[in-house]
Coordinates of C-alpha atoms in Angstrom, one line a residue:
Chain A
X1 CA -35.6 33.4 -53.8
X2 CA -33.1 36.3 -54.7
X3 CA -33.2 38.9 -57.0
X4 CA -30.7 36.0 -59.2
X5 CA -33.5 34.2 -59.8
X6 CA -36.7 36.4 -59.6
X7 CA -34.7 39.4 -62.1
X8 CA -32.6 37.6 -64.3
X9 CA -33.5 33.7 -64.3
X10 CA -37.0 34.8 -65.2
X11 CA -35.7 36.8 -68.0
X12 CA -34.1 33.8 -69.1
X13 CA -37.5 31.8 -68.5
X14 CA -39.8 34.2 -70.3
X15 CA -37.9 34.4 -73.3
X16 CA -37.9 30.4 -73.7
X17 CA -41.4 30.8 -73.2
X18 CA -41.4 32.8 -76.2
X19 CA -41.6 36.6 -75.3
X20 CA -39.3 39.3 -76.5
X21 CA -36.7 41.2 -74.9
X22 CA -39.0 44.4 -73.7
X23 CA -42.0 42.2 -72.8
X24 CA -39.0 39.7 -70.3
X25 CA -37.8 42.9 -68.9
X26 CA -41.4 44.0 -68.0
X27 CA -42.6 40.4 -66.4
X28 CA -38.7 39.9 -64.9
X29 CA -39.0 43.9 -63.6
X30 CA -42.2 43.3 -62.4
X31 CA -41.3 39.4 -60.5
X32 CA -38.6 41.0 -58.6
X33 CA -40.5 44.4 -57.8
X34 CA -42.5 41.8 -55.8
X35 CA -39.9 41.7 -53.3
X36 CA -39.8 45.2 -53.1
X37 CA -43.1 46.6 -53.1
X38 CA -43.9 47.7 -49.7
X39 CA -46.5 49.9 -47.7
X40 CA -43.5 53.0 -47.7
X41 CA -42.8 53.1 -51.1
X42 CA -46.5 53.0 -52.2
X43 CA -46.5 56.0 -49.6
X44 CA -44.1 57.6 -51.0
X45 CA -45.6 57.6 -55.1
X46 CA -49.1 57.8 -53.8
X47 CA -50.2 54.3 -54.6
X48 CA -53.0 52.1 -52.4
X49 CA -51.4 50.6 -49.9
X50 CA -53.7 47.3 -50.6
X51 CA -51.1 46.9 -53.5
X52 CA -48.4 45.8 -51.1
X53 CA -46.7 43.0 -51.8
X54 CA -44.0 42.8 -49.2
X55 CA -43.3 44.3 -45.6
X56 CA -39.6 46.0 -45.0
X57 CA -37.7 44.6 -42.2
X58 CA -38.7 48.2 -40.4
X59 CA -42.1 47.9 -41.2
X60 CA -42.2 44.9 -39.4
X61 CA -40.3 45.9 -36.1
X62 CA -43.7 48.5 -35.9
X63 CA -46.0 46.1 -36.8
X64 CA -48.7 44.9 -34.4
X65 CA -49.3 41.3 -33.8
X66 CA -52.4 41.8 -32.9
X67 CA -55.1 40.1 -34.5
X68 CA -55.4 42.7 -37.0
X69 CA -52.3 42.9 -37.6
X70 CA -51.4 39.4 -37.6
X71 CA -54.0 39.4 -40.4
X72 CA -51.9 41.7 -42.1
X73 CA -48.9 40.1 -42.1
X74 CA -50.4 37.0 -43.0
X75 CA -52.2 38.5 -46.0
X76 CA -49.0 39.6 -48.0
X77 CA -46.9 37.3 -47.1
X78 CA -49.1 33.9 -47.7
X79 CA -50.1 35.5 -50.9
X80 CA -47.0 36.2 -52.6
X81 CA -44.1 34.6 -50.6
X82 CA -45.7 31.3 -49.4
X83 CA -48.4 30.7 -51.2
X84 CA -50.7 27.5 -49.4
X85 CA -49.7 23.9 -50.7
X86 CA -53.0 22.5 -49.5
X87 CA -56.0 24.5 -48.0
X88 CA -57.2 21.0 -46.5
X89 CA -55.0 19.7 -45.4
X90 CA -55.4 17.0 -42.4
X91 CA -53.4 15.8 -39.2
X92 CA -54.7 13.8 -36.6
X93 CA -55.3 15.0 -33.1
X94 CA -54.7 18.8 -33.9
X95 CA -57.1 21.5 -32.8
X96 CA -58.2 24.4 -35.8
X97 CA -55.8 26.8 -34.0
X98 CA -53.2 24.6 -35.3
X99 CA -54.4 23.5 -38.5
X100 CA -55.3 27.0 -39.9
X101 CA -51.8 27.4 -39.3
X102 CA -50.5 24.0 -40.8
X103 CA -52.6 24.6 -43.6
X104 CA -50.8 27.8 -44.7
X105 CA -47.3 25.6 -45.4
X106 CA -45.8 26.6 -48.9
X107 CA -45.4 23.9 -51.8
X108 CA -45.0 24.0 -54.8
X109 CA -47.8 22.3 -57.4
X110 CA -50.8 22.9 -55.3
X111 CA -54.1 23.6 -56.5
X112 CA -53.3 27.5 -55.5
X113 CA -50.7 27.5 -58.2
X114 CA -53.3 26.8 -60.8
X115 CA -55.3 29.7 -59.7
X116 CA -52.1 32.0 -60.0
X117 CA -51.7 31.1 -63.4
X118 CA -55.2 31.4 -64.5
X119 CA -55.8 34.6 -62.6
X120 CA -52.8 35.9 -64.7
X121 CA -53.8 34.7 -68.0
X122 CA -55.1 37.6 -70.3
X123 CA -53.8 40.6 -67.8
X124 CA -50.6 42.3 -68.1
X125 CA -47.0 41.3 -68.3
X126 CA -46.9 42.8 -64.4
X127 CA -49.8 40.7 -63.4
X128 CA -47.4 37.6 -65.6
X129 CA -44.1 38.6 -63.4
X130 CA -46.1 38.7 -60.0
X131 CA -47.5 35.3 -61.0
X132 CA -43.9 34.1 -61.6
X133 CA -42.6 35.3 -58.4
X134 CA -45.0 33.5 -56.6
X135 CA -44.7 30.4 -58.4
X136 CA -41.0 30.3 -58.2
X137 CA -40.9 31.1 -54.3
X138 CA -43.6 28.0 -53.8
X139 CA -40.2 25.5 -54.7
X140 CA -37.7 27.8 -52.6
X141 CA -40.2 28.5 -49.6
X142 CA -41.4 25.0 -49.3
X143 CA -42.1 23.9 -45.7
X144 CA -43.0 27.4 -44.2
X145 CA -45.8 29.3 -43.4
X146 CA -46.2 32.9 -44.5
X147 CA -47.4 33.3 -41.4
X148 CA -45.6 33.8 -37.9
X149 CA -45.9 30.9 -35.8
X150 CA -43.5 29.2 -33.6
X151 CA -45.4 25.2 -33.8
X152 CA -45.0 25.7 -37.7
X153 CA -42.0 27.6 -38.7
X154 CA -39.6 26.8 -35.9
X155 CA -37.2 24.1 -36.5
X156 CA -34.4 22.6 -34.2
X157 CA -30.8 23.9 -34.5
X158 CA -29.5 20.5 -36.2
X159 CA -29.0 21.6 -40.0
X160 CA -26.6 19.5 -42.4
X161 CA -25.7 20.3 -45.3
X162 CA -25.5 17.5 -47.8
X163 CA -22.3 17.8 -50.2
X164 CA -22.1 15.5 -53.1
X165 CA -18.5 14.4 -53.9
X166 CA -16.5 11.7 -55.9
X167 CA -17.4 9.4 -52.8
X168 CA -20.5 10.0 -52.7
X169 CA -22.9 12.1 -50.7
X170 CA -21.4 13.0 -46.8
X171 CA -22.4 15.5 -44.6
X172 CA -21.3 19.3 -42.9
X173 CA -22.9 20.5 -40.0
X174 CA -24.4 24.3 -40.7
X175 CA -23.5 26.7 -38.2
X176 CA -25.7 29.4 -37.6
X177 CA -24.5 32.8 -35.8
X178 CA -27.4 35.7 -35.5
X179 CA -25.4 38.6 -37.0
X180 CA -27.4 40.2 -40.0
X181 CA -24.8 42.3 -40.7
X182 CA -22.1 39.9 -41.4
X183 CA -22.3 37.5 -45.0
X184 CA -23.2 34.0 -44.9
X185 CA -20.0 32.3 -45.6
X186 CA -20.7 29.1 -47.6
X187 CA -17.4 27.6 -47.7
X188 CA -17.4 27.4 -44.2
X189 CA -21.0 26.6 -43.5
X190 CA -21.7 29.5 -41.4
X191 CA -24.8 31.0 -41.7
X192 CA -27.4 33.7 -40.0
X193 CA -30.5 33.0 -38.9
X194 CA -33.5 34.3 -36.8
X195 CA -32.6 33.7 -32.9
X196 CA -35.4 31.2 -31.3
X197 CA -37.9 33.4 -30.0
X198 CA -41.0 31.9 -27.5
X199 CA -43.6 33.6 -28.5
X200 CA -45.7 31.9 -30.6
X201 CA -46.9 34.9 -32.6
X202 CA -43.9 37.0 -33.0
X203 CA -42.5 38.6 -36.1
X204 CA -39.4 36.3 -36.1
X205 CA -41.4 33.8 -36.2
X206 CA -42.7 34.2 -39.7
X207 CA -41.6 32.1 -42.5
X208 CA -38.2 30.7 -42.9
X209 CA -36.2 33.1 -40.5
X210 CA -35.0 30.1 -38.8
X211 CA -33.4 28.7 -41.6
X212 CA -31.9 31.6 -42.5
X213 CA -31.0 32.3 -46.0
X214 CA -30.5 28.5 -47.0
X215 CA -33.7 28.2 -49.0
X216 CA -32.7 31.2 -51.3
X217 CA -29.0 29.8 -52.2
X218 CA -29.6 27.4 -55.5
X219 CA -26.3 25.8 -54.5
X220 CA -27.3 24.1 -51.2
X221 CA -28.8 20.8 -50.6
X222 CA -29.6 20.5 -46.6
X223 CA -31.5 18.1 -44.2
X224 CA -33.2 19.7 -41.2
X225 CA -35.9 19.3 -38.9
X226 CA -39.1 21.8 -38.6
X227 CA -41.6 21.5 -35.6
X228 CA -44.9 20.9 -37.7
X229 CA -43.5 17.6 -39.2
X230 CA -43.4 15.6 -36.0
X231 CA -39.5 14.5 -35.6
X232 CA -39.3 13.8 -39.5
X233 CA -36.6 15.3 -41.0
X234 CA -36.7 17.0 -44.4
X235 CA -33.8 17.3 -47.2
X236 CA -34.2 20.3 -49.2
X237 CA -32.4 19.9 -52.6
X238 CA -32.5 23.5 -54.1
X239 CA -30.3 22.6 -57.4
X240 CA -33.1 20.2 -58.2
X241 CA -36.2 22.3 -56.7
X242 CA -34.7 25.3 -58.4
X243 CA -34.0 23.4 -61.9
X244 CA -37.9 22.5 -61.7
X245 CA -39.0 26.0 -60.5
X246 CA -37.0 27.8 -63.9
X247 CA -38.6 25.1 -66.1
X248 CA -42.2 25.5 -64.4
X249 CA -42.0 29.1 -65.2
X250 CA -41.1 28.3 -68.7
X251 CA -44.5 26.3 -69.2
X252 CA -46.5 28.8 -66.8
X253 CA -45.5 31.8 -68.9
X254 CA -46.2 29.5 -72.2
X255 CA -49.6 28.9 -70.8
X256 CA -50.0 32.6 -70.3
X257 CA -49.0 33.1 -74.1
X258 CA -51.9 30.7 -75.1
X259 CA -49.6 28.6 -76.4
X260 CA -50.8 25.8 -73.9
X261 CA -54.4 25.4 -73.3
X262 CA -54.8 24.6 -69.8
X263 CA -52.6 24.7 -66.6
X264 CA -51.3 21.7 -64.8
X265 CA -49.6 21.4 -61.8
X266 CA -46.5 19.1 -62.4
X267 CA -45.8 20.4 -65.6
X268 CA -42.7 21.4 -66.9
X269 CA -41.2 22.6 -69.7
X270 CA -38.1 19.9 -69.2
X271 CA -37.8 19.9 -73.3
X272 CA -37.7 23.3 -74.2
X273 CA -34.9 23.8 -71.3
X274 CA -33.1 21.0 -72.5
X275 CA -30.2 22.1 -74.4
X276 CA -29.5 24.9 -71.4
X277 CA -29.5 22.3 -69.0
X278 CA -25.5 22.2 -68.4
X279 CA -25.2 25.4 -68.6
X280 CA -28.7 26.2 -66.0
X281 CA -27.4 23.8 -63.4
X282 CA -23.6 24.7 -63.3
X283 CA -25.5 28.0 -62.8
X284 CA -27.7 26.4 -60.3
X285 CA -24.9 24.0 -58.6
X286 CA -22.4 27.2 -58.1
X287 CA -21.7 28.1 -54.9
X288 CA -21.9 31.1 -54.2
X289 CA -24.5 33.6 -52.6
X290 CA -25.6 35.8 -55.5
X291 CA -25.9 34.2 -59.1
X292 CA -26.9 37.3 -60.6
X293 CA -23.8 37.6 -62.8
X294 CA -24.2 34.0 -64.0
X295 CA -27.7 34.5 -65.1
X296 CA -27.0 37.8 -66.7
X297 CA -24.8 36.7 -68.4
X298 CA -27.0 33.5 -69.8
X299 CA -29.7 35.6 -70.3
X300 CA -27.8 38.0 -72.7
X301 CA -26.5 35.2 -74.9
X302 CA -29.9 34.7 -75.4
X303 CA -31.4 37.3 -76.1
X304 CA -28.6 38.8 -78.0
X305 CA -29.7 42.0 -76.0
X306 CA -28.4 43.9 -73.1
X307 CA -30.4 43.5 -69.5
X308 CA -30.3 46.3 -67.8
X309 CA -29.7 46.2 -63.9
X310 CA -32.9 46.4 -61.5
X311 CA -33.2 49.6 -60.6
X312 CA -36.1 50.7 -58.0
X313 CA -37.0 53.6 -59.3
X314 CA -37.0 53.3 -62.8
X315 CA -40.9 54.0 -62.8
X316 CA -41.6 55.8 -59.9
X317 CA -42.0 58.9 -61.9
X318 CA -44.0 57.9 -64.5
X319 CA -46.4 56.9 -62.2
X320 CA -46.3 59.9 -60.0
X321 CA -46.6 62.2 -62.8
X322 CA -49.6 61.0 -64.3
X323 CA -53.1 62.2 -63.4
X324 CA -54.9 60.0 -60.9
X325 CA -57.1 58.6 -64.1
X326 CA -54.6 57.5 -66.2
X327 CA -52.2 55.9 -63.9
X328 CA -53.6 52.3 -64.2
X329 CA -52.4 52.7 -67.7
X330 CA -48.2 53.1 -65.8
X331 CA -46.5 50.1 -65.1
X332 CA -46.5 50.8 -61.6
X333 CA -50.6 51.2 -62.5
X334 CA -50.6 47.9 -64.0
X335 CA -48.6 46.3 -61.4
X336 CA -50.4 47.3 -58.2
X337 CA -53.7 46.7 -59.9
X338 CA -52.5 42.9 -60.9
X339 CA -50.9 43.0 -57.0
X340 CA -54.5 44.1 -55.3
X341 CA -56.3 41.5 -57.4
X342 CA -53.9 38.1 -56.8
X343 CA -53.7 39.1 -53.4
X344 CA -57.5 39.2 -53.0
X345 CA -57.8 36.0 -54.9
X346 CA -55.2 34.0 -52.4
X347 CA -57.1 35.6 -49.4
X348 CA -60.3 34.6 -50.5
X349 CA -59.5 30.8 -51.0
X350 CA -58.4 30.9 -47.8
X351 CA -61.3 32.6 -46.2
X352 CA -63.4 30.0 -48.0
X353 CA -61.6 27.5 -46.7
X354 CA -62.6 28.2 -43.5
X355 CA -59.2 29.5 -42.5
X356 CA -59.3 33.2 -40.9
X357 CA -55.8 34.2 -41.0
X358 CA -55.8 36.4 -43.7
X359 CA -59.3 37.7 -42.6
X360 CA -63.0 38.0 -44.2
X361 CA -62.0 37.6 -47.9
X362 CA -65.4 37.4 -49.3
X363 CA -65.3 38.6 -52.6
X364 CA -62.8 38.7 -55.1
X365 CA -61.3 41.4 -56.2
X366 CA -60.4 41.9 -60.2
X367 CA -57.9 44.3 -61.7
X368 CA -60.9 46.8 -62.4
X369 CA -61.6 47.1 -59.0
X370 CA -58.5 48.8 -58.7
X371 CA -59.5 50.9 -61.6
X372 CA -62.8 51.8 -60.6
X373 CA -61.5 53.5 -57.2
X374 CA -62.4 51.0 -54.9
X375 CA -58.9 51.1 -52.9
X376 CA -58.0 54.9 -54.2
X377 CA -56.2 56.8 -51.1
X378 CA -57.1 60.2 -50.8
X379 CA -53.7 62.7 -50.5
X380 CA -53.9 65.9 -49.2
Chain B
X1 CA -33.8 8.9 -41.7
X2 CA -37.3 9.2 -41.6
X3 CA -38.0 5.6 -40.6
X4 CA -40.8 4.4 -37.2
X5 CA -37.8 3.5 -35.1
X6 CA -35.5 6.9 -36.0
X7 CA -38.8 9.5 -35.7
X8 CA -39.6 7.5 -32.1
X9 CA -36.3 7.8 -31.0
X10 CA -36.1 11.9 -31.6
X11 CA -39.4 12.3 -30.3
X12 CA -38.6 10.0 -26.7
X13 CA -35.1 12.1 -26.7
X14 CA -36.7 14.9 -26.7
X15 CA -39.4 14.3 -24.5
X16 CA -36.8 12.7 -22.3
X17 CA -35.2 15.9 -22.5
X18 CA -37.6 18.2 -22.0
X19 CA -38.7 16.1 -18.3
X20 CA -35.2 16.5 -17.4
X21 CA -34.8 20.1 -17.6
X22 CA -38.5 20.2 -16.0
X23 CA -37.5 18.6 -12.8
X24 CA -34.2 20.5 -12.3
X25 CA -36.7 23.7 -12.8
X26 CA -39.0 22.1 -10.2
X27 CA -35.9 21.9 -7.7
X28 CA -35.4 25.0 -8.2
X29 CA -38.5 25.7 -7.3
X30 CA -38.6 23.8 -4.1
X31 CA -35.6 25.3 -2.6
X32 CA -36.9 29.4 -3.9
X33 CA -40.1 27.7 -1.7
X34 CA -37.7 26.7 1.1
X35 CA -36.0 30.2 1.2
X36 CA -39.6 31.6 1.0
X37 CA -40.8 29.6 4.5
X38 CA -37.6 30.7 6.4
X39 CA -38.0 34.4 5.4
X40 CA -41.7 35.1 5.6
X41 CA -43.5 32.1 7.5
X42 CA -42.9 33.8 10.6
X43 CA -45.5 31.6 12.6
X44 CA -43.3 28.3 11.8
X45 CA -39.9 30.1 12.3
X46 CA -41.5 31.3 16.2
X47 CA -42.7 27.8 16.7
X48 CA -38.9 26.5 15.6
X49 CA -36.9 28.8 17.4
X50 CA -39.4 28.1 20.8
X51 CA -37.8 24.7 20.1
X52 CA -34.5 25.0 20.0
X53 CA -34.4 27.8 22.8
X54 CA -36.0 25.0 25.0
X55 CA -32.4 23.7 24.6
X56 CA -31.4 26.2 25.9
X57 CA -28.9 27.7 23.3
X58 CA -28.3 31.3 22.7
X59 CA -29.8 33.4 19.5
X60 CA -26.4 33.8 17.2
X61 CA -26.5 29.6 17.9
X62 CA -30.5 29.5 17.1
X63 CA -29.5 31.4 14.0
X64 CA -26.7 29.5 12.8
X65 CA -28.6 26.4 13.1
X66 CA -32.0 27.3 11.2
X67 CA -29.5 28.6 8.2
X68 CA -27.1 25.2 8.2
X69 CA -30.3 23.4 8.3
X70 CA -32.1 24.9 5.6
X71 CA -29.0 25.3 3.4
X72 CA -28.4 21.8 3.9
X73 CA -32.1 20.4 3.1
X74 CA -31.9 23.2 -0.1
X75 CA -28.8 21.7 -1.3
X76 CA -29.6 18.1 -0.7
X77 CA -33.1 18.7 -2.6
X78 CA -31.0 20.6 -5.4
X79 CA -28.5 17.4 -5.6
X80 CA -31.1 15.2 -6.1
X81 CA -32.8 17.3 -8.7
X82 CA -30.0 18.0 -10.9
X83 CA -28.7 14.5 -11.1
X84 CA -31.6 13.0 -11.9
X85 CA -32.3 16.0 -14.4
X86 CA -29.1 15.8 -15.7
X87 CA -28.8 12.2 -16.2
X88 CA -31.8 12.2 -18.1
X89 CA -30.8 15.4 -20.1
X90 CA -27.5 13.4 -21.1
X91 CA -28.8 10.1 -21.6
X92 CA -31.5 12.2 -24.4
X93 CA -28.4 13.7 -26.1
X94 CA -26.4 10.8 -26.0
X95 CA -23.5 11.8 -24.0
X96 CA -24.0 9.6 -21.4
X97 CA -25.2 5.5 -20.9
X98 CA -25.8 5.6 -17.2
X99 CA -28.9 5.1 -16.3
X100 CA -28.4 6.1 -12.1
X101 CA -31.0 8.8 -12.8
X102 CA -33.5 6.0 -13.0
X103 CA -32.9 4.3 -9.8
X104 CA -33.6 7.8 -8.1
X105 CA -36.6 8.4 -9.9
X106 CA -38.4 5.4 -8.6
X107 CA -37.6 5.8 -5.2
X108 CA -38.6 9.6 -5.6
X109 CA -41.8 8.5 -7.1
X110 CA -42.4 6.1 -4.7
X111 CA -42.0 8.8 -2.0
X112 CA -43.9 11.5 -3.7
X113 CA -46.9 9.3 -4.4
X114 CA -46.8 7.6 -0.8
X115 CA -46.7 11.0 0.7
X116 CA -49.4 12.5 -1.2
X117 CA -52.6 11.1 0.4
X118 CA -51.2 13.1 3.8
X119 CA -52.2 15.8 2.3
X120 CA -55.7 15.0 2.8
X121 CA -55.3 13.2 6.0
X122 CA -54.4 16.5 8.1
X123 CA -50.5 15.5 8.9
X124 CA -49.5 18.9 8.1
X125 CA -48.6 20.6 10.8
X126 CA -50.4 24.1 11.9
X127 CA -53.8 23.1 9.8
X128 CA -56.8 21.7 9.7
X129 CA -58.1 20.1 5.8
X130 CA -56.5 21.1 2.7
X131 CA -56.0 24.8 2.1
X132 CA -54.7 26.9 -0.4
X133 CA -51.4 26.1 0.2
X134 CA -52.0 22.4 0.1
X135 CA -54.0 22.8 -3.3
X136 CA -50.8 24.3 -4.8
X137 CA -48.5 21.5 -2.8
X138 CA -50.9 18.9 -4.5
X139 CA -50.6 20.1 -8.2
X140 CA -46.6 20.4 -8.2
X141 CA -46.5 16.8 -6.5
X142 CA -48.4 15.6 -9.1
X143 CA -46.4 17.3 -11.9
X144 CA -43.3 15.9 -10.4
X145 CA -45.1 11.9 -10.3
X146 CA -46.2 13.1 -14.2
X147 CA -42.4 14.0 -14.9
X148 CA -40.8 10.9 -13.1
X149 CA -43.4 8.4 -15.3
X150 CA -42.4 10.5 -18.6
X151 CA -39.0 10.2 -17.5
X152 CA -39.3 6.3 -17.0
X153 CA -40.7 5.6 -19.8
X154 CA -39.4 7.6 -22.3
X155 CA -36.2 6.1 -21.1
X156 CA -37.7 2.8 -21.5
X157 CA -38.7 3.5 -25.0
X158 CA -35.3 4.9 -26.0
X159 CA -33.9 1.5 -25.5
X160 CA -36.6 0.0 -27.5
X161 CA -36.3 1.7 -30.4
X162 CA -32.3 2.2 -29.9
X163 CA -32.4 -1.8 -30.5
X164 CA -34.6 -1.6 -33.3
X165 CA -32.5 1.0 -35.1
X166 CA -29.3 -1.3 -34.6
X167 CA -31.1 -4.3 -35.8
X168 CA -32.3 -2.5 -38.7
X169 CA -28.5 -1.5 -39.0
X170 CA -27.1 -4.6 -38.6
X171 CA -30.0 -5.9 -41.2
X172 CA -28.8 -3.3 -44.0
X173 CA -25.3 -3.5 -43.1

């Protein structure tokens, strides 16, 4: 998902859930810094680098793919991007190469959705926006691997885009071109995505670089066909996958309020969204690449208050100028702490699941740990 | 869309496919091979050009044959590759309902698997038993006899489920 949804839908989720306007800034704020959060700018404000929640695209063009490294990537970007459907899953006649791969494929409701929510329940509002960005990203990053690997994330070049009209549903070929630099052009169905690369292990080969930006547009609904699901073709309806995502987040962050007592997966706060619903899904159904205005604007008539734009370095300093003791108490503090500990928590069901992607994740890691000085980089 | 017949038939396309572009890289193959012999097998090219100067014709004419010949055995084994590979790479997309490729694919499997037990019974010329050379001979012959079976019988199963799918069609319809 975009910052549309991650900044300014969940703004419109948390306060449905109940919070006021600071505490939606802090978990939106702190859902889109997700997406941001890399190894350079923890550099660069003196932050452990465990705390990394994403990898820049130039990061990545230096990154090894190694087995270290693969480890790396896989670390991040399962935890927070793709986060496992099912760590047992099971296909016939595949060797544990392949299915500790396969097993890595994003859903949403899986039993590591659960674990987000609890792990989140009782800690900050930063360690309550991570949890959001991961849960909303489960519906838009469904059928990928935050991990790179040709036999799971490649798919074939025969994308449709499925148009619903007064006739019915018919179809539009998607055309993709390989030019980052240019915009996706939806009225046209023309698209960029990753260029087919061999390798099984390389870097464009992680996640859904193959189908470009499709899964982050709430407009699109699209049928295409991935390698892991032998010749079975898959539709991906965003407007409904995204209309389930905002009202998940709504009971998730309800949940976190103690206002529900237990998490389940499948759950959704349907009634409480209700009387948006027009108004959400024209949101949702719009097409058009960035629905940040859309939402703003929804999210203001709520709130009766002003939302102020994301800006990256709105707590840099804070966090900088505070002694090394006190900075768990910063937002950034707070949010690096609540990274380091979801992050261990993902790696560590998947290390127990017999799955070595992501490493030797044998203990679990809380938000004191952080604290204490267990991942504390020493500057000159 | 994701019914048996529609899943069989885009897994036997592409498998179909994928053994047509396989044998058009194996004929490539063979005539890089070919090229290979004429340039650096310098025992066979002596024991050729013996022969024709026997005959009694002069170098420039020993010369011009041993390149017509080879160019014409490189393009006829390039001919038959590509239009068996191609027939089978069109008839997989769809483009294309002939199904010529087939004839040639049993008569060049029936070749390829007659001449294969020559290997073992010393008919190549210049050496005695299976060498090296013969090992790696062996393994592309049987890759080829591997690629002409997938080729037959994905084609086979194409038509099966092709039929299956239209019944189905003709069912719903």
């Amino acid at each position: 998902m975009q910052e549309d949804f991650h900044y300014y839908a969940t703004y419109c989720a948390a306060y449905l859930a109940g919070y006021d306007h600071a505490e939606c800034m802090d978990i939106c704020y702190s859902a889109q810094f997700v997406d941001l959060c890399s190894a350079t700018l923890l550099s660069k404000i003196k932050a452990p680098a465990a705390a990394a929640t994403t990898q820049l695209q130039l990061e990545m063009m230096d990154t090894r793919t190694d087995v270290i490294g693969l480890q790396n990537i896989t670390r991040i970007w399962s935890s927070f991007h793709f986060l496992p459907k099912d760590l047992k899953a099971s296909h016939n006649r595949r060797p544990k190469v392949y299915m500790n791969k396969y097993r890595l494929i994003c859903g949403p409701n899986g039993e590591l959705v659960k674990r987000t929510a609890e792990l989140a329940k009782g800690k900050s509002l930063q360690a309550a926006g991570i949890a959001m960005h991961v849960i909303a990203d489960t519906w838009a990053h469904a059928y990928f691997a935050g991990t790179p690997s040709l036999v799971i994330n490649n798919t074939t070049d025969d994308f449709y885009e499925i148009i619903s009209g007064d006739e019915g549903e018919t179809e539009r070929k998607i055309h993709f071109r390989h030019s980052t630099s240019t915009p996706d052009d939806p009225g046209n169905s023309i698209y960029s995505n990753s260029l087919f690369q061999r390798n099984e292990n390389t870097i464009m080969n992680l996640g859904h670089g193959r189908a470009g930006h499709l899964p982050d547009y709430s407009f699109i609904k699209y049928r295409y066909m991935p390698a892991w699901n032998d010749y079975r073709i898959i539709v991906k309806d965003n407007p409904s996958d995204y209309w389930n995502a905002f009202c998940q987040l709504i009971y998730a962050m309800k949940y976190l309020r103690y206002d529900i007592g237990e998490f389940s997966t499948g759950t959704y706060s349907y009634d409480i969204a209700a009387p948006y619903e027009t108004r959400i899904k024209t949101i949702l159904g719009k097409r058009q690449i960035k629905a940040s205005d859309d939402w703003k604007a929804f999210g203001e008539e709520l709130s009766g208050e002003k939302i102020e734009d994301f800006d990256i370095n709105r707590y840099q300093d804070e966090y900088m100028s505070t002694s090394a003791e006190n900075r768990h108490d910063t937002f950034l503090g707070k949010f690096t702490d609540a990274a380091i500990a979801h992050k261990s928590m993902v790696c560590h069901e998947i290390y127990s699941s017999g799955n070595k992607l992501t490493g030797f994740e044998k203990i679990v890691h809380s938000v004191n740990d952080n604290r204490n000085g267990l991942f504390k980089k020493k500057h000159g | 869309m994701n019914s048996n017949s529609e899943v069989k038939l885009r897994q036997f396309r592409d498998t179909l496919e994928l053994a047509g572009k396989g044998y058009i890289f194996i004929g490539i193959w063979n005539v890089i091979k070919i090229f290979m012999t004429y340039t650096m097998q310098q025992s066979l090219m002596d024991e050729l050009i013996s022969d024709l100067k026997a005959q009694e014709l002069s170098s420039k004419e020993i010369n011009a044959t041993l390149i017509f010949a080879f160019a014409f055995v490189s393009l006829f084994i390039i001919m038959i590759h590509f239009y068996i590979g191609l027939g089978a790479i069109k008839y997989a997309r769809e483009k294309s309902v002939k199904k010529g490729y087939l004839v040639l694919s049993v008569i060049s499997l029936v070749i390829t698997a007659g001449l294969l037990p020559l290997y073992f019974l010393g008919a190549d010329y210049g050496g005695n038993g299976v060498d090296d050379k013969d090992i790696a001979s062996i393994l592309v012959d049987l890759t080829m006899i591997f690629i002409f079976v997938d080729i037959l019988y994905s084609t086979h199963m194409i038509k099966k489920h092709s039929a299956t799918a239209d019944d189905k069609e003709a069912i719903a319809g």
